[in-house]
mmCIF file of C-alpha atoms in Angstrom:
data_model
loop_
_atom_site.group_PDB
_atom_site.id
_atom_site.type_symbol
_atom_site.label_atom_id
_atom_site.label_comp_id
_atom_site.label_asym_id
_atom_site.label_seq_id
_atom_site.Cartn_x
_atom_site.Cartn_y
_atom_site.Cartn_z
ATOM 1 C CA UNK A 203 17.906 -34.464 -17.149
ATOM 2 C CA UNK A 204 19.073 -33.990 -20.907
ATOM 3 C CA UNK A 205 17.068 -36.225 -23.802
ATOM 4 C CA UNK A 206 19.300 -37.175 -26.679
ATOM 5 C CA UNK A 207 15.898 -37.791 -28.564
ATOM 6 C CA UNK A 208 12.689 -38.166 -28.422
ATOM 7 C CA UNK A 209 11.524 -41.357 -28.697
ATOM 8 C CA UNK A 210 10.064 -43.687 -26.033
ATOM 9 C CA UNK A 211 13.405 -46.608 -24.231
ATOM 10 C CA UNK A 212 12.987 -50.212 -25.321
ATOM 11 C CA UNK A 213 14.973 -52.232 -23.189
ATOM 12 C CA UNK A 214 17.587 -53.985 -25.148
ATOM 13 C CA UNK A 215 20.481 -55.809 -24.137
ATOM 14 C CA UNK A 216 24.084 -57.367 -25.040
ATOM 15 C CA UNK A 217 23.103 -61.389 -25.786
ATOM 16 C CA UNK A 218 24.246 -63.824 -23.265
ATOM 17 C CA UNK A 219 25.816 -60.539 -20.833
ATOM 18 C CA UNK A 220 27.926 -61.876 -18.053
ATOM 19 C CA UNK A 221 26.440 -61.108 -14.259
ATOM 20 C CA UNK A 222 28.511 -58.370 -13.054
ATOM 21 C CA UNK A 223 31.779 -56.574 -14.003
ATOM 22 C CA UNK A 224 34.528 -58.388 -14.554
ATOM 23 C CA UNK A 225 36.692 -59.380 -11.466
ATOM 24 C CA UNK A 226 40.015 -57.560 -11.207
ATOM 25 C CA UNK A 227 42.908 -59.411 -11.114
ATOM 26 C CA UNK A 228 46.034 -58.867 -8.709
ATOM 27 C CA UNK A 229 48.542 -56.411 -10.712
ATOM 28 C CA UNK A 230 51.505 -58.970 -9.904
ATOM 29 C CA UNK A 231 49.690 -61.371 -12.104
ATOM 30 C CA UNK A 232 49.045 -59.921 -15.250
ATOM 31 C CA UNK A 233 51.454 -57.589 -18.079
ATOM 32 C CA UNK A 234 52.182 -54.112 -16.428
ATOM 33 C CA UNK A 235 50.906 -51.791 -19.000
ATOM 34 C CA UNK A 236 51.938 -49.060 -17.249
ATOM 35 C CA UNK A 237 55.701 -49.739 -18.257
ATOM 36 C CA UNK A 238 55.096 -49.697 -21.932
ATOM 37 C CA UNK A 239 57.421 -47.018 -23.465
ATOM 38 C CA UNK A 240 54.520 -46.071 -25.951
ATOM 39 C CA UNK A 241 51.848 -43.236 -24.577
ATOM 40 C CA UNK A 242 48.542 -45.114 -23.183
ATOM 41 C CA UNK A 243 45.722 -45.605 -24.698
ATOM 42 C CA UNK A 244 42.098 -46.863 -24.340
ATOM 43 C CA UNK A 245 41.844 -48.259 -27.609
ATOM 44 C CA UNK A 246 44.836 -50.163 -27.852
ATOM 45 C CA UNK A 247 43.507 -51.388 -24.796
ATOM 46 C CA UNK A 248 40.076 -52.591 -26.179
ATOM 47 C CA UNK A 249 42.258 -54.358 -28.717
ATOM 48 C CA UNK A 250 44.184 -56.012 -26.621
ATOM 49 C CA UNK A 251 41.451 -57.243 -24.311
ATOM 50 C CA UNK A 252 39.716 -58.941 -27.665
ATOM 51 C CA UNK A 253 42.927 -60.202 -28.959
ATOM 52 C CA UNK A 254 43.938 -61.747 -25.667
ATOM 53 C CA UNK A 255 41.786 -61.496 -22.856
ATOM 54 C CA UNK A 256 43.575 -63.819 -20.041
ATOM 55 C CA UNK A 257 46.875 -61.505 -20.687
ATOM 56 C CA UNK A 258 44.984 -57.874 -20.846
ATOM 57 C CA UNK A 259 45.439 -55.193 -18.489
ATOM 58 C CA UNK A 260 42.617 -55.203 -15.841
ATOM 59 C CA UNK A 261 40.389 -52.157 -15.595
ATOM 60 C CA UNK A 262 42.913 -51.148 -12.395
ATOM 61 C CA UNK A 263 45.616 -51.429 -14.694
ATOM 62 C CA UNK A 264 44.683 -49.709 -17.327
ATOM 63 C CA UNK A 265 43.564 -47.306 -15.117
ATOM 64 C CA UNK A 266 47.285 -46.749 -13.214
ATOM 65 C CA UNK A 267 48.803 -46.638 -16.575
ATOM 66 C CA UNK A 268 46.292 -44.206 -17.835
ATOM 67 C CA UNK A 269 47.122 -41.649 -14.582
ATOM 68 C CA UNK A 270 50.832 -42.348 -14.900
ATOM 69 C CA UNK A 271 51.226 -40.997 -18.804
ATOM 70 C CA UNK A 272 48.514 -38.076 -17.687
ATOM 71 C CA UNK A 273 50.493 -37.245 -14.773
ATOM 72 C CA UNK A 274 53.824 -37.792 -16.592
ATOM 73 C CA UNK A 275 52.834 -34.916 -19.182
ATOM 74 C CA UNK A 276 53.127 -31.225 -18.971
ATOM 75 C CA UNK A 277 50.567 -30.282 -21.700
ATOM 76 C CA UNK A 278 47.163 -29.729 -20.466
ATOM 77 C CA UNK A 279 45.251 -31.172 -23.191
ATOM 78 C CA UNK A 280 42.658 -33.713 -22.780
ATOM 79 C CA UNK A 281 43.402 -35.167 -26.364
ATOM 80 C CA UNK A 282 45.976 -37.866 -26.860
ATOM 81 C CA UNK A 283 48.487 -37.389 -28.720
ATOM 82 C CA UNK A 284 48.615 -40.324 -30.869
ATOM 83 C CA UNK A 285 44.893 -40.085 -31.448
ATOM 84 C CA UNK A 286 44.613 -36.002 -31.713
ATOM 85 C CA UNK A 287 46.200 -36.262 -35.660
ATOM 86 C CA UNK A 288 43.199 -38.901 -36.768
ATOM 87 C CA UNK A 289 40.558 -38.192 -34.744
ATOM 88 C CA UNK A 290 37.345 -40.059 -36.730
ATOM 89 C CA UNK A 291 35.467 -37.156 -38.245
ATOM 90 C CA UNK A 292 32.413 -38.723 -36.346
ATOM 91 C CA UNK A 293 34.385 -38.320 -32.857
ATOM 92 C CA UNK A 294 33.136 -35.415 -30.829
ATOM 93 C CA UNK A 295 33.105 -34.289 -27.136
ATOM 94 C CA UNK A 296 31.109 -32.754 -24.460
ATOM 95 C CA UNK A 297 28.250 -32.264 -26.130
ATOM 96 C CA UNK A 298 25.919 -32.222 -22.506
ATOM 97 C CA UNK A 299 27.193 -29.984 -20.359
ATOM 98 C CA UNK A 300 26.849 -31.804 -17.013
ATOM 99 C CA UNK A 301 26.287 -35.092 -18.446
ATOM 100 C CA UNK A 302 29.748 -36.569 -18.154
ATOM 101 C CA UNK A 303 30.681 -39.726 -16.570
ATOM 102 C CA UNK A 304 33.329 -40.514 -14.171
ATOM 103 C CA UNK A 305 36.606 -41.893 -15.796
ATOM 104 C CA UNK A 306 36.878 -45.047 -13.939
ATOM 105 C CA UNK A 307 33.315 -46.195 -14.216
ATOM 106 C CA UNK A 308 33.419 -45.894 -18.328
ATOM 107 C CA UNK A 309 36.263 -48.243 -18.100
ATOM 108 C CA UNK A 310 34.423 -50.549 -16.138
ATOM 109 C CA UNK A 311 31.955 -50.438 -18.632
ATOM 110 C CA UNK A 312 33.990 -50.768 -21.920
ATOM 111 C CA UNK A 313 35.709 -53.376 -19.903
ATOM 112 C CA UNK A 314 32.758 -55.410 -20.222
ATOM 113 C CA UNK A 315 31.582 -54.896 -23.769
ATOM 114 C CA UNK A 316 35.302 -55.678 -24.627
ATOM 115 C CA UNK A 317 35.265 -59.384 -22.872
ATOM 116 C CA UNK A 318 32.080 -59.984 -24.740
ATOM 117 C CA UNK A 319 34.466 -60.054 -27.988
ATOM 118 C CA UNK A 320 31.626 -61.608 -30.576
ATOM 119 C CA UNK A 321 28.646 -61.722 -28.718
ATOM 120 C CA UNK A 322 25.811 -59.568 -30.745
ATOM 121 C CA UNK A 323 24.338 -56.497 -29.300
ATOM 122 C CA UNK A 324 20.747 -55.422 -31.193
ATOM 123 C CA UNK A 325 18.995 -52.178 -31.631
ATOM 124 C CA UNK A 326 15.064 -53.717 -31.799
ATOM 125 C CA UNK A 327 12.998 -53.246 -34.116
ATOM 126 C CA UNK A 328 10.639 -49.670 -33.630
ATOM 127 C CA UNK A 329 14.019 -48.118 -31.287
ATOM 128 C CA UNK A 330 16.695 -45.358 -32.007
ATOM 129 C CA UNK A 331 18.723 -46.605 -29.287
ATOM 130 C CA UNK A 332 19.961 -49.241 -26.651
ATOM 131 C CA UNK A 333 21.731 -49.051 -23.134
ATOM 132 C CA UNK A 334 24.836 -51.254 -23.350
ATOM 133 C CA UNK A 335 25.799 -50.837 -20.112
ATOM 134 C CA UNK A 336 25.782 -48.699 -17.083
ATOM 135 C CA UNK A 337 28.789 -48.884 -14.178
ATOM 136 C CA UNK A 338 28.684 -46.523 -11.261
ATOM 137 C CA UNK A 339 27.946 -43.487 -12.914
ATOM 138 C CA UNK A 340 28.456 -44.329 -16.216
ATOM 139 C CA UNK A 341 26.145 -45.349 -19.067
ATOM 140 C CA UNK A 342 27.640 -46.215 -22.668
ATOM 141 C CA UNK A 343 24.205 -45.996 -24.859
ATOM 142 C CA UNK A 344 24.104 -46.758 -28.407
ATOM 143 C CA UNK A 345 21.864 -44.431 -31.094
ATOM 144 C CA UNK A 346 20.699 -44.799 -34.696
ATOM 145 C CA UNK A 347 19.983 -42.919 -37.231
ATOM 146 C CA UNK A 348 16.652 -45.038 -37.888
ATOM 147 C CA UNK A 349 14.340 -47.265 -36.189
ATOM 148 C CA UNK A 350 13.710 -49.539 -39.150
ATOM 149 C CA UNK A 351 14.004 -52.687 -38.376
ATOM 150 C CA UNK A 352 16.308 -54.896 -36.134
ATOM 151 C CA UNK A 353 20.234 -53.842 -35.827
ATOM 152 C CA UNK A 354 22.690 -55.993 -34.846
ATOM 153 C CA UNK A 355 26.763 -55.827 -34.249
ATOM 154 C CA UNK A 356 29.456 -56.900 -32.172
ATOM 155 C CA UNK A 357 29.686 -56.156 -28.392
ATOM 156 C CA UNK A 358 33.487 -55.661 -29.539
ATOM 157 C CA UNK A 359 32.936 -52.942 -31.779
ATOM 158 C CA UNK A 360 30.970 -50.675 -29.298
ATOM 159 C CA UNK A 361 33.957 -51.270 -26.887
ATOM 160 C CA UNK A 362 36.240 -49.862 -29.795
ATOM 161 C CA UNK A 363 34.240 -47.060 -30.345
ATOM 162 C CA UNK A 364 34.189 -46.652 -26.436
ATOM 163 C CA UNK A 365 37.900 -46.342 -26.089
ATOM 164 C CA UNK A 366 37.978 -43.690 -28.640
ATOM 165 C CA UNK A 367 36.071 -41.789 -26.728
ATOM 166 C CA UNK A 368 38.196 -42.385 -23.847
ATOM 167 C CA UNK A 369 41.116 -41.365 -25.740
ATOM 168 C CA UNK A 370 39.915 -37.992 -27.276
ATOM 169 C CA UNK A 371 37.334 -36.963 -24.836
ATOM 170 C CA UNK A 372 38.978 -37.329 -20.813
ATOM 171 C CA UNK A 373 39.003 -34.520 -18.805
ATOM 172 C CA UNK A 374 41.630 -33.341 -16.577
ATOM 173 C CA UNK A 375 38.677 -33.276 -13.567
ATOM 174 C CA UNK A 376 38.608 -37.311 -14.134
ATOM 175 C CA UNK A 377 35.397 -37.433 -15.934
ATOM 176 C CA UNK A 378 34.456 -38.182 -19.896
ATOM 177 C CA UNK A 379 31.532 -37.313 -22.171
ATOM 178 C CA UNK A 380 31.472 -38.027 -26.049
ATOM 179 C CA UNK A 381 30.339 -40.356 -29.061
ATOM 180 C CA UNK A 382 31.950 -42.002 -32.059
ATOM 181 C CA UNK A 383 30.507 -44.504 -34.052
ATOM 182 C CA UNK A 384 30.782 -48.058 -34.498
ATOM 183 C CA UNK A 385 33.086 -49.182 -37.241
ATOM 184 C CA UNK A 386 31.202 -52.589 -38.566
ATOM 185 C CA UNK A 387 27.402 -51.867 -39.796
ATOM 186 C CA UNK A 388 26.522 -49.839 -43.368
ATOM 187 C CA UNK A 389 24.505 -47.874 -40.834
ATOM 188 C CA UNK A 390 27.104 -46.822 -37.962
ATOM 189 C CA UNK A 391 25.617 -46.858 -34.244
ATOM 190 C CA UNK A 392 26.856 -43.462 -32.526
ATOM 191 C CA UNK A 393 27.918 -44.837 -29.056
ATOM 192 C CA UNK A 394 27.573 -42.307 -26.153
ATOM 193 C CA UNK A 395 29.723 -42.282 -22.635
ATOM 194 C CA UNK A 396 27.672 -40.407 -20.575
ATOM 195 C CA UNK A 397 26.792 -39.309 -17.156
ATOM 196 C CA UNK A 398 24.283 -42.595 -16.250
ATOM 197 C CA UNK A 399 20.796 -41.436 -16.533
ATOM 198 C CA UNK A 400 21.519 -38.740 -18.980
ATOM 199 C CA UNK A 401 20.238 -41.009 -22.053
ATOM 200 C CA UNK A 402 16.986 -41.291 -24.379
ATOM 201 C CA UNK A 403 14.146 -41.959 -22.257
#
């Protein structure tokens, strides 16, 4: 097991999470991302889960549609196209060799985080860093530079910074491992997808 850092886990959590993941929905019932003539891409969905969240692509979905643009290209690299030319300069992959996470469990997870919208997430007081949630074999973790004081920000946010990730870090063996940080505190959070278990302890 890798440590990030060094400092002792405070168990933190999402305000108000809902029990579970979030049910999928037939794929007759809701908009077929997968025919959109524009490349996929995570964040776009993130956006459109917080914009609209009764007309979003499940998890499934965005999955299929995901598979069908990977499978639909000949060039073998893991970067996106439409997020390759402004990749944030924060943005950076596989840094734990071994720790990455299974594709369709981080999108269970930034699934979640996504359908939270508003709801606050908070970095206590005396902690560098917060699990914001684990799926399968997944864990998207959340790490300051600082532990002074309480840090709070949206559950929305941390799902952006999630599908970044997604975009610029998936692997052609179906797994993911990177950070980016969080686009709406003076101090940014770096949020991790990783390999569950492979966080701060």
């Amino acid at each position: 097991m890798v440590n990030l850092l060094a400092f002792s886990f405070t168990a933190v959590a999402c305000l108000t999470p809902i029990a579970g993941a979030v049910p999928t929905a037939p794929t007759n019932t809701a908009r077929d991302v997968a025919s959109a003539p524009e490349p996929f891409s995570f964040a776009k969905w993130v956006d459109e889960i917080i914009a609209n969240p009764e007309e979003a692509a499940t998890p499934q979905q965005a999955l299929d549609a995901y598979y069908t643009y990977v499978n639909s290209t000949a060039s073998s690299d893991n970067v996106f196209p439409e997020t390759a030319s402004r990749m944030h300069k924060r943005l950076t992959c596989n840094q734990l060799l071994g720790g990455e996470a299974p594709i369709p469990d981080a999108v269970e997870c930034i699934n979640y985080l996504a359908r939270l919208n508003t709801q606050k997430c908070e970095i206590y007081r005396g902690s560098s860093h917060v699990s914001f949630r684990t799926h399968g074999n997944a864990e998207m973790i959340g790490i300051r530079p600082d532990s002074n004081g309480a840090r709070r920000f949206d559950s929305n946010n941390v799902a952006r910074a999630g599908g970044k990730v997604m975009d610029a870090c998936s692997r052609a063996d179906n797994t993911v491992q990177g950070q980016d940080a969080t686009p709406d505190t003076a101090v940014p959070i770096a949020v991790h997808i990783i390999k569950k278990g492979w966080g701060p302890k």
